[in-house]
Tab-separated table of C-alpha atoms and ligand atoms in Angstrom:
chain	number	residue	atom	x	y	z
D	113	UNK	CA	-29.316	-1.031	-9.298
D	114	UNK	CA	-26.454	-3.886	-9.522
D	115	UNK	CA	-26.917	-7.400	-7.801
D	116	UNK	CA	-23.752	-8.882	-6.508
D	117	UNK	CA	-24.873	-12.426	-6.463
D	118	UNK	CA	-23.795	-15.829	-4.594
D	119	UNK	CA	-20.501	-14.438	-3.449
D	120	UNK	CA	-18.549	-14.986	-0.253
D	121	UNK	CA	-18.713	-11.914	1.636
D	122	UNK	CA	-16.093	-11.437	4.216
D	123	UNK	CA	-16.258	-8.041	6.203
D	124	UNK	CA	-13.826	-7.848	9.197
D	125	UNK	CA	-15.763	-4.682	10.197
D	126	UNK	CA	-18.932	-7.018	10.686
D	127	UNK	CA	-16.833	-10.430	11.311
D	128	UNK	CA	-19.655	-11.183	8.368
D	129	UNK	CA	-18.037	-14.556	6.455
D	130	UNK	CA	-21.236	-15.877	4.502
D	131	UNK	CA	-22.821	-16.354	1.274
D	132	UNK	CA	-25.352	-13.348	0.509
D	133	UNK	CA	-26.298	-11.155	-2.139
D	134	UNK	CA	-25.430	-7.601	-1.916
D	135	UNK	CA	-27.436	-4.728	-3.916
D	136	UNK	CA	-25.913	-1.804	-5.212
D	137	UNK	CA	-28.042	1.300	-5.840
D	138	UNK	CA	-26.470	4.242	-6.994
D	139	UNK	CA	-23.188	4.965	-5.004
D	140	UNK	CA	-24.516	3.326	-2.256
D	141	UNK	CA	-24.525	-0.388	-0.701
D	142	UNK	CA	-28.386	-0.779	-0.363
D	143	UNK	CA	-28.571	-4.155	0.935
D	144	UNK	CA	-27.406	-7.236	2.089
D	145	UNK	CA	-29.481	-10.594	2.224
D	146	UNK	CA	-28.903	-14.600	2.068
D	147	UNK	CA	-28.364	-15.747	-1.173
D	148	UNK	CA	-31.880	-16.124	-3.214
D	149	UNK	CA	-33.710	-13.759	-0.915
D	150	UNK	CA	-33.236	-10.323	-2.851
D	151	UNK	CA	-35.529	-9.938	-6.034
D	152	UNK	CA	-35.269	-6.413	-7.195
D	153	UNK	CA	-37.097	-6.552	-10.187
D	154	UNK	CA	-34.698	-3.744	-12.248
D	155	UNK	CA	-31.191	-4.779	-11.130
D	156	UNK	CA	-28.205	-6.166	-12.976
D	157	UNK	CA	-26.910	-8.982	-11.871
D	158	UNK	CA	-23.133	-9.768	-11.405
D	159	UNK	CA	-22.641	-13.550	-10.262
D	160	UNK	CA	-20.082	-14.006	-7.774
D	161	UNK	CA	-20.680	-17.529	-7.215
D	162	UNK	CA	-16.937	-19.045	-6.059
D	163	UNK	CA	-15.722	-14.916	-5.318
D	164	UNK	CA	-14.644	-13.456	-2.324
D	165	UNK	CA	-16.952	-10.132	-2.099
D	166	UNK	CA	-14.734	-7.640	0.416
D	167	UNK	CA	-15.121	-3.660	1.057
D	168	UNK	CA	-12.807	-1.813	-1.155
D	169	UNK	CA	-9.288	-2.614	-1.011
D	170	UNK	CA	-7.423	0.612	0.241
D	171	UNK	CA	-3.020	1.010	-0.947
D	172	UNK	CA	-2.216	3.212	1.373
D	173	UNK	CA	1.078	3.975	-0.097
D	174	UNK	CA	1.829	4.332	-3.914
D	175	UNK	CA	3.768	6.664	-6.716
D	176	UNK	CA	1.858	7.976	-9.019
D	177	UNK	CA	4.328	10.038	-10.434
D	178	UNK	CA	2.209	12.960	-11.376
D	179	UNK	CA	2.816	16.182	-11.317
D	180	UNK	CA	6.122	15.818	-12.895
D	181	UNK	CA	7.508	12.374	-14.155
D	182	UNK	CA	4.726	11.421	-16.378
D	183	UNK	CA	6.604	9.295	-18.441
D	184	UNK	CA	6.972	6.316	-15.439
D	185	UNK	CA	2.735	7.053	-14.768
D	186	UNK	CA	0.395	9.460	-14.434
D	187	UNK	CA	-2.746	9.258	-12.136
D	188	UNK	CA	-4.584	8.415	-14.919
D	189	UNK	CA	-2.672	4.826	-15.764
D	190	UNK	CA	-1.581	4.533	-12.541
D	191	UNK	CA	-5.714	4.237	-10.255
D	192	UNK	CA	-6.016	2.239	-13.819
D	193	UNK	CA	-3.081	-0.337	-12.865
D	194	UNK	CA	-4.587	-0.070	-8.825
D	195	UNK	CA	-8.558	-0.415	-10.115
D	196	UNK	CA	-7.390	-4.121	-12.028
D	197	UNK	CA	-5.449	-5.001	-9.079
D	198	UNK	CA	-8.355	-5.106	-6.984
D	199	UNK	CA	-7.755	-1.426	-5.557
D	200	UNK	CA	-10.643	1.039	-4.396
D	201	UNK	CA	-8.245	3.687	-3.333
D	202	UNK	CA	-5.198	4.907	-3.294
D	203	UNK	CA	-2.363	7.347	-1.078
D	204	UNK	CA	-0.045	9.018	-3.210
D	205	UNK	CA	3.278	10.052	-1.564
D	206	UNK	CA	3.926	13.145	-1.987
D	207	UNK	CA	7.456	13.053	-3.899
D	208	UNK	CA	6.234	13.958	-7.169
D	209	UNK	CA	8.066	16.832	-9.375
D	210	UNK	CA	7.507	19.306	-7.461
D	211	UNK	CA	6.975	18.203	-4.229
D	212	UNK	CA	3.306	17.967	-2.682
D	213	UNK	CA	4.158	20.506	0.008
D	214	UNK	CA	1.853	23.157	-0.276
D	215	UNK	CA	-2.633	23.086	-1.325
D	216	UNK	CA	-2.152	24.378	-4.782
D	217	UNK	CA	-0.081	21.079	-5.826
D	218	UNK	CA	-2.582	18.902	-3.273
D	219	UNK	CA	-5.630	20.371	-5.066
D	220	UNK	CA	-3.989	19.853	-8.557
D	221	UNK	CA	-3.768	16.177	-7.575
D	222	UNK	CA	-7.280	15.695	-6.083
D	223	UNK	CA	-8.757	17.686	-9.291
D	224	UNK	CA	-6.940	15.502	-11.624
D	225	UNK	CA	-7.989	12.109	-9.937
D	226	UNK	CA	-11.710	13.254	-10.300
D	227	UNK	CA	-11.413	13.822	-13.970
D	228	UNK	CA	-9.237	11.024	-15.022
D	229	UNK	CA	-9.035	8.736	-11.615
D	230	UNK	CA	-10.285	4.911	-11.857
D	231	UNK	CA	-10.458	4.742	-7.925
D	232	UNK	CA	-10.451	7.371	-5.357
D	233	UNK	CA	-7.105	8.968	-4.686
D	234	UNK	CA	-6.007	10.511	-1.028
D	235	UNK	CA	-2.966	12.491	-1.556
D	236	UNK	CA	-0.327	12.375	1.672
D	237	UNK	CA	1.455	15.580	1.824
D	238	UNK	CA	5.238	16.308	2.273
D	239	UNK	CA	5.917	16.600	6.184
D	240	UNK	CA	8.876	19.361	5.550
D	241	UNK	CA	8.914	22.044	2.423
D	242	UNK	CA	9.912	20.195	-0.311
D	243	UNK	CA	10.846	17.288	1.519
D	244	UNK	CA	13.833	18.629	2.510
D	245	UNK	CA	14.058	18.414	5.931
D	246	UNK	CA	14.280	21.988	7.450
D	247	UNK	CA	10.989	23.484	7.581
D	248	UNK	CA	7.832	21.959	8.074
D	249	UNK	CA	5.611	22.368	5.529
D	250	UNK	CA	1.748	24.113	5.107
D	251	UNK	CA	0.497	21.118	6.686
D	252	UNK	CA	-3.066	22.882	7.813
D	253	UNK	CA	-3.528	24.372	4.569
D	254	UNK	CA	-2.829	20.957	3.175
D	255	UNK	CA	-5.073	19.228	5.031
D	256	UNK	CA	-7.868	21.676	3.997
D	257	UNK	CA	-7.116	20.517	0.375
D	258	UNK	CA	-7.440	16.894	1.169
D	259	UNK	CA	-4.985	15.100	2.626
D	260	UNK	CA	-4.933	12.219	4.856
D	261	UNK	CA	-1.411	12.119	6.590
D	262	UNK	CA	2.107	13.538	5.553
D	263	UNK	CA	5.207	11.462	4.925
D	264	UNK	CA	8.870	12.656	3.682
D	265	UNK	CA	8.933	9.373	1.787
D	266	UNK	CA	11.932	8.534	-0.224
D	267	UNK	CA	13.663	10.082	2.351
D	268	UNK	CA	13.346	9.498	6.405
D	269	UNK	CA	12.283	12.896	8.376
D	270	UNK	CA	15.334	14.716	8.727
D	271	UNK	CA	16.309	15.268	12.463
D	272	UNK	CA	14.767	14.098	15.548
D	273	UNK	CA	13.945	17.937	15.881
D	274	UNK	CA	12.412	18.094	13.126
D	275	UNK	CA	10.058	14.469	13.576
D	276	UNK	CA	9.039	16.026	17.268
D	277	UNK	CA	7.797	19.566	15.656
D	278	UNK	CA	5.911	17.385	12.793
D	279	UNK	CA	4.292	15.114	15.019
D	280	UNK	CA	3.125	17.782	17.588
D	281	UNK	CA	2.270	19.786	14.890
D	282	UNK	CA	0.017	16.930	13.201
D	283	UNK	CA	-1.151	15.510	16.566
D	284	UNK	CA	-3.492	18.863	17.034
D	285	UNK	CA	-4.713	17.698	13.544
D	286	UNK	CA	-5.038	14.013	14.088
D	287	UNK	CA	-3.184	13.202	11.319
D	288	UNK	CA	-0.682	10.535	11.099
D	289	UNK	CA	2.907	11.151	10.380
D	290	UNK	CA	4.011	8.292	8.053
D	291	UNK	CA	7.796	7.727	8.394
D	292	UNK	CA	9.876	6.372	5.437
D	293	UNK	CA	12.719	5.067	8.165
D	294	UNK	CA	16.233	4.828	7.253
D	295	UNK	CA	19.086	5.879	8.747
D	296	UNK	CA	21.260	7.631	5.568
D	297	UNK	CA	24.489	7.632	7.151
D	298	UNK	CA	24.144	3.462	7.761
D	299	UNK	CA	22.511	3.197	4.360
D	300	UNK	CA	24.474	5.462	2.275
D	301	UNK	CA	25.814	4.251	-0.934
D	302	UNK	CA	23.887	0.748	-0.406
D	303	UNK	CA	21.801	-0.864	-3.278
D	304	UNK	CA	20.748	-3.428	-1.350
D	305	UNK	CA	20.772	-5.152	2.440
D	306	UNK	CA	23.612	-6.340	3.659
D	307	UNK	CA	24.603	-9.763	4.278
D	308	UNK	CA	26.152	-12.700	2.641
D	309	UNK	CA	24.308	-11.539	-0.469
D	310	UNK	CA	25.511	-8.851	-0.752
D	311	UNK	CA	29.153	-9.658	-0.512
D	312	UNK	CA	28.437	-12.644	-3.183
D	313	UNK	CA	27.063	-10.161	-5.415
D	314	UNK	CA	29.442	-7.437	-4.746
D	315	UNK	CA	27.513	-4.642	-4.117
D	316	UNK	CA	27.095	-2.219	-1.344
D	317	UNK	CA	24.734	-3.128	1.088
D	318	UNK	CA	23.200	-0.944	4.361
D	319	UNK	CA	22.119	-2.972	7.242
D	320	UNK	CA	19.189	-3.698	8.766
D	321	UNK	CA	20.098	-1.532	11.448
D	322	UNK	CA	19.509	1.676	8.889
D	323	UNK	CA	15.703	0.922	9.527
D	324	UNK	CA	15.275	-0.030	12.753
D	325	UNK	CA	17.381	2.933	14.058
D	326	UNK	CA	15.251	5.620	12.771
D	327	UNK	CA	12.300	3.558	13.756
D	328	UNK	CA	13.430	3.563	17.387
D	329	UNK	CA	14.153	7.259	17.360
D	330	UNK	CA	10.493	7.884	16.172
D	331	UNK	CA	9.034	5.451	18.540
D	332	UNK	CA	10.371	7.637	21.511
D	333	UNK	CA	9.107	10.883	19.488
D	334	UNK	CA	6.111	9.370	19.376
D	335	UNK	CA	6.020	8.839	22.986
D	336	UNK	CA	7.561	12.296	23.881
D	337	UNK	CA	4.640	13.889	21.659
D	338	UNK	CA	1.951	11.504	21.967
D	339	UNK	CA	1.901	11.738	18.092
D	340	UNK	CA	-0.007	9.255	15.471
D	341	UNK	CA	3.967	7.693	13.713
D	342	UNK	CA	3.371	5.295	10.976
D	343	UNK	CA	6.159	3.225	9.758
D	344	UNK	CA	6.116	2.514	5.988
D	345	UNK	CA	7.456	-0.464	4.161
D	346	UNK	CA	8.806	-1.520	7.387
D	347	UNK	CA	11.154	-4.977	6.182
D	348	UNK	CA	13.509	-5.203	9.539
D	349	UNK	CA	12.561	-7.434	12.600
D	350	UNK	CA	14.227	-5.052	14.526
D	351	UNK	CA	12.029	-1.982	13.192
D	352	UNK	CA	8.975	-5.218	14.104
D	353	UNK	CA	9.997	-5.592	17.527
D	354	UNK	CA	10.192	-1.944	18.146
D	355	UNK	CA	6.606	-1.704	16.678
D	356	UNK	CA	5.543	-3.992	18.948
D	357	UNK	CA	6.855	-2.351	21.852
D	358	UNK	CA	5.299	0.597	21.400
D	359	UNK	CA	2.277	-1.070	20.859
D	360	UNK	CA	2.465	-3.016	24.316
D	361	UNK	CA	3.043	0.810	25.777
D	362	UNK	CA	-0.298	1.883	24.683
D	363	UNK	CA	1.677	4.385	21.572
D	364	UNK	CA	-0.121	5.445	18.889
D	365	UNK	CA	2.293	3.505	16.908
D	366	UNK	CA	1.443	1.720	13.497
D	367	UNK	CA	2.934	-0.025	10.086
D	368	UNK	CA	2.255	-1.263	6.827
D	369	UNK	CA	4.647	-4.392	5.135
D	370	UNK	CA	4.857	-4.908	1.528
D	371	UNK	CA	4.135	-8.014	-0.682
D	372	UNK	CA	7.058	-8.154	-1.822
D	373	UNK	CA	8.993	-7.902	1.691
D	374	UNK	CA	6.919	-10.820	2.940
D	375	UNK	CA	7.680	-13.003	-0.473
D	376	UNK	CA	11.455	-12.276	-1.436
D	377	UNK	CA	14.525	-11.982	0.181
D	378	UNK	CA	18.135	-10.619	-0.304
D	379	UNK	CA	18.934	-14.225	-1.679
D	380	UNK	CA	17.033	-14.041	-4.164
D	381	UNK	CA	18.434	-10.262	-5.550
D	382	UNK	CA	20.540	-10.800	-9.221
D	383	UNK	CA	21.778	-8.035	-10.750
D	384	UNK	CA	18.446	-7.284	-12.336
D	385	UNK	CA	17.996	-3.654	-11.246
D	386	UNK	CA	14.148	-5.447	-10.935
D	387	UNK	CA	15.167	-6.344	-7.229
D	388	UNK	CA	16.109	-3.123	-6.194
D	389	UNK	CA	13.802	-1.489	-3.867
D	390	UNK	CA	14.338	0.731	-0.610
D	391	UNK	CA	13.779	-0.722	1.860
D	392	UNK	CA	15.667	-3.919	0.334
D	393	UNK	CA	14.497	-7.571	0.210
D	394	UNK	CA	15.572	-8.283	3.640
D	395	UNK	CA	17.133	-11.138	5.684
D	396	UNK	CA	15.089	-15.016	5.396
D	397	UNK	CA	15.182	-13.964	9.542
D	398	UNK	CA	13.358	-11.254	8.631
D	399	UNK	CA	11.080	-12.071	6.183
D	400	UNK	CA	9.631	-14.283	9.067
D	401	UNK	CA	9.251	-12.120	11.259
D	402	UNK	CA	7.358	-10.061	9.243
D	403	UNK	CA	4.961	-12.784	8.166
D	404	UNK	CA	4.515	-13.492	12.035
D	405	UNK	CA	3.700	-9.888	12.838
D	406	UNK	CA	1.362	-9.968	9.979
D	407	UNK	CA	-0.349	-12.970	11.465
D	408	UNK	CA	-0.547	-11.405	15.066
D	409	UNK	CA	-1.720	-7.975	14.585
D	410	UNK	CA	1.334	-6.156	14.955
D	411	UNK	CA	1.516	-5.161	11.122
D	412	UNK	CA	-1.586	-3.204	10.531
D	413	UNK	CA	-1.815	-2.901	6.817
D	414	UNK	CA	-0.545	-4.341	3.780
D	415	UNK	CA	0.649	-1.576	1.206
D	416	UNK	CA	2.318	-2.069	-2.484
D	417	UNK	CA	5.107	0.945	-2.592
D	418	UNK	CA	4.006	0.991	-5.841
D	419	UNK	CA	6.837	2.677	-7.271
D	420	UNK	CA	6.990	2.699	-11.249
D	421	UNK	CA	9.984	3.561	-13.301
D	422	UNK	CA	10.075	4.292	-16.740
D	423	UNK	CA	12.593	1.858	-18.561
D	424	UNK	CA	14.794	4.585	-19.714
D	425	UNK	CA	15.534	4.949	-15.818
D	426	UNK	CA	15.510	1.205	-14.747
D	427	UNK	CA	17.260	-0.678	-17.422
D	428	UNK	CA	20.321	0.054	-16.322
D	429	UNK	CA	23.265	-1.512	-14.277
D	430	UNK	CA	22.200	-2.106	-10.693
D	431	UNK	CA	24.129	0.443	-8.608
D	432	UNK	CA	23.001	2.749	-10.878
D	433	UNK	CA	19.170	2.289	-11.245
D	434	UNK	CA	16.232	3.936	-9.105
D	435	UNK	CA	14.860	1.935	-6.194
D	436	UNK	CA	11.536	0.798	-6.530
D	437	UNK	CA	8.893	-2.127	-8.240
D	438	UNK	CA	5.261	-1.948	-9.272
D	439	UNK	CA	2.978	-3.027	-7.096
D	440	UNK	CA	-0.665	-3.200	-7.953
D	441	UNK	CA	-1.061	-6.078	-10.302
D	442	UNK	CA	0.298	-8.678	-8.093
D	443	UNK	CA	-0.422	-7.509	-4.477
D	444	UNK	CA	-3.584	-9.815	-4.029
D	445	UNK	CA	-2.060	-12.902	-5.602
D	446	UNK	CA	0.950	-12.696	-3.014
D	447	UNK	CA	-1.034	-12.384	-0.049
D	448	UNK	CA	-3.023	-15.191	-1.093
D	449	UNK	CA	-0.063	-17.165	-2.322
D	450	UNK	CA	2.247	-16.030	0.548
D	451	UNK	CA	-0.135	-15.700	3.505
D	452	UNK	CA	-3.018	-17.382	2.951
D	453	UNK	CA	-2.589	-20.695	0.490
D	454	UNK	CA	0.401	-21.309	3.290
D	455	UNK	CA	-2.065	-21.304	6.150
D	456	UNK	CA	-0.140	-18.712	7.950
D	457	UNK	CA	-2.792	-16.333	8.289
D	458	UNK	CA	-6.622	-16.571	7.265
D	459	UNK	CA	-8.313	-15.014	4.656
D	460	UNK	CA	-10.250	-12.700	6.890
D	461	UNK	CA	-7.119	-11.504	8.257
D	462	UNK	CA	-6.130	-10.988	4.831
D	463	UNK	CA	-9.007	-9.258	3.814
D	464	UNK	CA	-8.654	-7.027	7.229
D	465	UNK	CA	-4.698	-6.188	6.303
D	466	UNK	CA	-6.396	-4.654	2.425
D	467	UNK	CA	-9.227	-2.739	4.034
D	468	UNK	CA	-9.854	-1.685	8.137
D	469	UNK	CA	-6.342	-2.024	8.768
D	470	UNK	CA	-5.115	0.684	6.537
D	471	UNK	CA	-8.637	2.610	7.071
D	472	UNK	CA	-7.873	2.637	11.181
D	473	UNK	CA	-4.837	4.071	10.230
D	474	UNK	CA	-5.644	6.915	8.138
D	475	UNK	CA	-8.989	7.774	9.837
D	476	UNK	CA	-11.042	6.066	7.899
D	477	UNK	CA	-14.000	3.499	8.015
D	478	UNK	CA	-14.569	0.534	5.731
D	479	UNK	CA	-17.571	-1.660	6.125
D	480	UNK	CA	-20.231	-3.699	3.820
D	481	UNK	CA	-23.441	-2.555	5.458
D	482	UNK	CA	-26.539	-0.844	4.109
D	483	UNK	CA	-26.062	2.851	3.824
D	484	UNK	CA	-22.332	2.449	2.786
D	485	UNK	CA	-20.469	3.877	-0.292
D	486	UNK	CA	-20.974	0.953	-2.801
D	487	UNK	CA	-16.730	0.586	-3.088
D	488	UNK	CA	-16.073	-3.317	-3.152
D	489	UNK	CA	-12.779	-5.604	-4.227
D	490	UNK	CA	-13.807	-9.010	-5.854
D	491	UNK	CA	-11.330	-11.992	-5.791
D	492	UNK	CA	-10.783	-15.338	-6.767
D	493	UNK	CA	-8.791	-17.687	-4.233
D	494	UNK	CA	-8.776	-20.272	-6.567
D	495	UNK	CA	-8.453	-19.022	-10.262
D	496	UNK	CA	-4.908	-19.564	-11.555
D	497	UNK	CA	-3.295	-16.844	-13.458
D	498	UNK	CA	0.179	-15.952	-15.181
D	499	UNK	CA	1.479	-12.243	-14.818
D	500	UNK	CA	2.684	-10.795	-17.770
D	501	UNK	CA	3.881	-7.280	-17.099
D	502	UNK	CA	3.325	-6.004	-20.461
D	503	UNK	CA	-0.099	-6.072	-20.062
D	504	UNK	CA	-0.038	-4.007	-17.003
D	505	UNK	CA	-2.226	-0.845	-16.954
D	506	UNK	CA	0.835	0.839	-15.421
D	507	UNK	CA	3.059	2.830	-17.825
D	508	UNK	CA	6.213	1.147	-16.539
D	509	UNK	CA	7.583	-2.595	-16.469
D	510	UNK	CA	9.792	-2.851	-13.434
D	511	UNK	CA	8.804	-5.509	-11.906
D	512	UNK	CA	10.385	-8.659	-10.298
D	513	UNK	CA	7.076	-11.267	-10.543
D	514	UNK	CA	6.787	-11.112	-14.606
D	515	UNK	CA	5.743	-14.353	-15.763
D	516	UNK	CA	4.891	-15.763	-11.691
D	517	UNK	CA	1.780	-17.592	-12.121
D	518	UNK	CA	-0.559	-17.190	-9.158
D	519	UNK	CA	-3.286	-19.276	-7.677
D	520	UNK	CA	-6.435	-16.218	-7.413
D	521	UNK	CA	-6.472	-12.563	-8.182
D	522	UNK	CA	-8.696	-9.373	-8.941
D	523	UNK	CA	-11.938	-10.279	-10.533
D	524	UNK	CA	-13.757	-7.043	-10.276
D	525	UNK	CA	-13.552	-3.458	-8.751
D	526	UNK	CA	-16.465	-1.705	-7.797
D	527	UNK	CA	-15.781	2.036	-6.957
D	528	UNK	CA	-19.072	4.475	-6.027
D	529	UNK	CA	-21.592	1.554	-7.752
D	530	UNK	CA	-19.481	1.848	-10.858
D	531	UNK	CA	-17.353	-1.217	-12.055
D	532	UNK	CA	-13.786	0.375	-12.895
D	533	UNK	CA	-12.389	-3.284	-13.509
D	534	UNK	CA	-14.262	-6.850	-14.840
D	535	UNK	CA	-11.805	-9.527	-16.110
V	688	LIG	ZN1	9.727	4.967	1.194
């Protein structure tokens, strides 16, 4: 038995915000009670006096890289990198080498993140065989082998064909459709958005219209199917608005935003291949919207994109290098920093974007209640803390907030009863 003791806990499932002590036995959550009231005679105590005790942060979409580029991570380093960012679990896209398409490569992943997983990994499988956009793929048998939705991601579905037979397909299995939306004749070529930055910097850029196209085209096949369509790393406020929209029209329409669309901009991109990520940093216009929609419900989770690359592949000149950042070690720290420190949304909120939001989305529940599995984030809101990527569990280095100092972070991960992280 473990005694999480004196903390904050803040459940959005409950609306619980209050100080109590929560007691672990086994895998399970076996309690909750006002501080001092618990006395199990055998437990361990943890004391989370000035901590934030929340269910178990969920990513819902991350790179692990494995099967088949092991040298950027493996599932092994990379649920290590997602466990010390304050991660519980984890969606893998499906772009590994070879694809996720079919249950044999599902299975391999699920098998793999029991033996050497730090948190629970839910593979997403590829939407079309091999990602490439003409058939779909064994979603059914798929599904059987564990996953929770299917995505193309890297690459936007194919055709609008192709997105309708998907999302009929996966609405007779409830499972969402996540959509990686891009246009890729407007973005072609680009390495980042277009704009005034891009012209000072001289490099190609794609506008914001190569998101918010494809997003409109799936917000219609969404309605034409009455399909689950889940826009990832959406960065536009065009691709917001459409969002929205569908929201208003009763759709079963949903997205996630990343940390670092809601911190950076195309201003601040240098020709550090570090700042190169698809979607780009976006528009200051943009960036606002998407902290509004993140205040007002319309952005339903955040999620990292955690996308490592190797250094061999990343240090090199900016057109050249693969898009993509890590995203685990410094996903709490912006939210805080960005979000909540700012007063622009509260920490509740905050708490909700980590945990039910992405759980509603993918089927899931997420509560701190008696009976529950005993998967909890811990955080600091006040701790102050310097980022230094070479101590990241991850096996790459590419990212932009080296050497950021934050004001809170990950304290400790609690997956099944079992701490997989304790700074
Ligand atoms: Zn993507």
């Amino acid at each position: 038995m473990f005694l999480l003791k004196n903390g904050r806990v803040l459940d959005p499932a409950s609306k619980t915000d209050a100080l109590l002590d929560v007691l672990l036995d086994g895998e399970r959550v076996a309690d909750l009670a006002p501080a001092g009231k618990l006395f199990p005679s055998d437990a361990e105590v943890f004391d989370a006096t000035g901590l934030i005790v929340a269910p178990g942060f969920i990513d819902m979409h991350v790179h692990l890289r494995e099967p088949g580029q092991e040298n950027s991570e493996t599932i092994e380093t990379g649920t290590l990198a997602a466990a010390r960012g304050g991660f519980t679990a984890v969606c893998c896209m499906p772009n590994t080498k070879p694809v996720n398409d079919n249950a044999a490569i599902t299975r391999f992943i699920v098998d793999r993140a029991k033996a050497k997983g730090h948190v629970r990994v839910w593979p997403i499988g590829a939407a079309s065989v091999g990602s490439k956009g003409d058939a779909i793929a064994e979603i059914a048998a798929m599904r059987e082998a564990g996953i929770v939705a299917v995505s193309d991601d890297g690459k936007p579905i194919a055709t609008a064909k192709l997105a309708r037979q998907i999302m009929d397909y996966c609405r007779s299995l409830d499972l969402p459709v996540i959509e990686h939306a891009e246009d890729v004749s407007l973005a072609a070529g680009a390495a980042m958005r277009e704009g005034v930055a891009s012209t000072r910097l001289g490099l190609p850029g794609m506008p914001a219209a190569a998101e918010s196209v494809c997003v409109a085209r799936d917000v219609q096949i969404a309605e034409l199917t009455g399909g689950r369509l889940h826009i990832a790393h959406l960065s536009a406020k065009g691709s917001l608005d459409q969002v929205r929209f569908a929201k208003e029209h009763g759709l079963r329409v949903t997205c996630e935003v990343t940390p670092h669309h809601f911190t950076l901009i195309d201003e601040d991109v240098t020709y550090d291949s570090r700042f190169k990520m698809n979607p780009p940093l976006a528009a200051r216009e943009d960036r606002q919207a998407l902290i509004q929609g993140l205040a007002d419900g319309t952005v339903d989770a955040i999620a990292t994109d955690h996308a490592p690359h190797e250094p061999a592949l990343k240090d090199v000149e900016f057109d050249r290098a693969p898009f993509g950042i890590l995203g685990f070690d410094t996903a709490i720290g912006l939210a805080l920093d960005q979000l909540v420190h700012t007063g622009k949304i509260s920490l509740m909120r905050m708490v909700e974007l980590f945990t039910t939001g992405p759980a509603r989305v993918l089927g899931k529940s997420r509560k701190l209640a008696a009976g529950e599995p005993a998967d909890i984030t811990l955080f600091s809101t006040s701790r102050s803390w310097t980022y230094n990527v070479k101590e990241s569990a991850s096996k790459s280095r590419n990212s932009p907030f080296d050497g950021r100092t934050f004001t809170g972070g990950p304290v400790a991960t609690i997956v099944a009863g079992k701490f997989v992280h304790r700074s």
